Amino acid sequence: MKEYSHGKTALAQINEKKYDTSMKNNGVSKIIKIGMAFSGKDVAIESEVE
């Protein structure tokens, strides 16, 4: 599989748009963020735990 940076881009978008804000406001203390990007049958995945 080719190396793609789009998984990191997807994860950066999650952080930039602050999609986790409502979860944090509702008391969720452990959040797993997963950024995925697809190109045909290839997939790039990046994740982080907060």
XYZ file of N, CA and C in Angstrom:
150
model
N 0.841 -1.189 0.000
C 0.000 0.000 0.000
C 0.878 1.242 0.000
N 0.475 2.238 -0.729
C 1.203 3.498 -0.774
C 1.016 4.246 0.544
N 1.982 5.099 0.858
C 1.872 5.890 2.080
C 1.056 7.149 1.791
N 0.058 7.403 2.614
C -0.807 8.567 2.438
C -0.753 9.427 3.690
N -0.732 10.725 3.520
C -0.779 11.636 4.661
C -2.218 12.063 4.939
N -3.155 11.569 4.140
C -4.546 11.996 4.280
C -5.176 11.521 5.582
N -4.680 10.441 6.151
C -5.167 10.003 7.453
C -4.845 11.042 8.514
N -3.643 11.600 8.442
C -3.244 12.662 9.372
C -4.063 13.921 9.119
N -4.360 14.191 7.856
C -5.176 15.353 7.506
C -6.575 15.210 8.081
N -7.137 14.008 7.999
C -8.471 13.765 8.553
C -8.473 13.952 10.068
N -7.431 13.474 10.733
C -7.323 13.630 12.183
C -7.151 15.103 12.552
N -6.378 15.826 11.767
C -6.201 17.266 12.005
C -7.534 17.997 11.872
N -8.364 17.580 10.925
C -9.684 18.205 10.753
C -10.558 17.972 11.980
N -10.491 16.784 12.545
C -11.257 16.493 13.767
C -10.841 17.466 14.870
N -9.544 17.692 14.997
C -9.040 18.596 16.030
C -9.366 20.059 15.736
N -9.190 20.486 14.490
C -9.453 21.875 14.108
C -10.920 22.252 14.276
N -11.818 21.351 13.918
C -13.248 21.638 13.996
C -13.832 21.329 15.372
N -12.978 20.820 16.270
C -13.346 20.576 17.666
C -14.610 19.723 17.802
N -14.633 18.626 17.056
C -15.781 17.721 17.097
C -15.961 17.054 18.460
N -14.923 17.106 19.290
C -14.989 16.468 20.607
C -15.540 17.378 21.708
N -15.816 18.622 21.409
C -16.228 19.596 22.419
C -17.481 19.171 23.171
N -18.511 18.736 22.463
C -19.752 18.362 23.149
C -19.545 17.139 24.036
N -18.696 16.225 23.614
C -18.415 15.055 24.452
C -17.710 15.483 25.739
N -16.729 16.371 25.606
C -16.014 16.874 26.782
C -16.967 17.622 27.711
N -17.861 18.426 27.137
C -18.823 19.186 27.936
C -19.803 18.277 28.669
N -20.003 17.053 28.159
C -20.906 16.097 28.786
C -20.173 15.107 29.683
N -18.920 15.400 30.003
C -18.194 14.608 30.982
C -17.423 13.415 30.460
N -17.313 13.273 29.154
C -16.536 12.160 28.603
C -15.057 12.485 28.819
N -14.352 11.597 29.506
C -12.954 11.886 29.846
C -11.958 11.205 28.914
N -12.343 10.115 28.268
C -11.442 9.425 27.352
C -12.075 9.407 25.965
N -11.393 10.048 25.021
C -11.906 10.153 23.662
C -10.897 9.548 22.698
N -11.369 8.659 21.853
C -10.526 8.074 20.815
C -10.934 8.721 19.494
N -9.977 9.410 18.878
C -10.232 10.076 17.596
C -9.606 9.231 16.495
N -10.376 9.001 15.429
C -9.900 8.186 14.312
C -10.142 8.947 13.010
N -9.074 9.212 12.289
C -9.167 9.860 10.985
C -8.902 8.834 9.901
N -9.816 8.730 8.944
C -9.666 7.756 7.859
C -9.815 8.444 6.510
N -9.012 8.006 5.567
C -9.109 8.509 4.199
C -9.029 7.313 3.252
N -9.885 7.306 2.253
C -9.966 6.187 1.309
C -9.583 6.653 -0.095
N -8.904 5.759 -0.809
C -8.590 5.985 -2.213
C -8.708 4.631 -2.902
N -9.825 4.414 -3.565
C -10.064 3.100 -4.156
C -10.153 2.050 -3.066
N -9.294 1.052 -3.148
C -9.285 -0.004 -2.132
C -8.265 0.264 -1.028
N -7.525 1.356 -1.129
C -6.536 1.717 -0.109
C -7.184 2.589 0.953
N -6.677 2.472 2.172
C -7.182 3.295 3.274
C -5.986 3.744 4.116
N -6.071 4.981 4.596
C -5.062 5.518 5.520
C -5.796 5.842 6.811
N -5.255 5.349 7.924
C -5.911 5.542 9.217
C -4.908 6.105 10.216
N -5.320 7.124 10.931
C -4.532 7.690 12.022
C -5.454 7.809 13.220
N -4.911 7.647 14.409
C -5.735 7.761 15.600
C -4.946 8.381 16.743
N -5.682 8.884 17.715
C -5.081 9.380 18.947
C -6.091 9.241 20.079
N -5.579 9.035 21.271
C -6.420 8.919 22.459
C -6.184 10.140 23.305
N -7.270 10.734 23.751
C -7.179 11.936 24.562
C -7.719 11.665 25.920
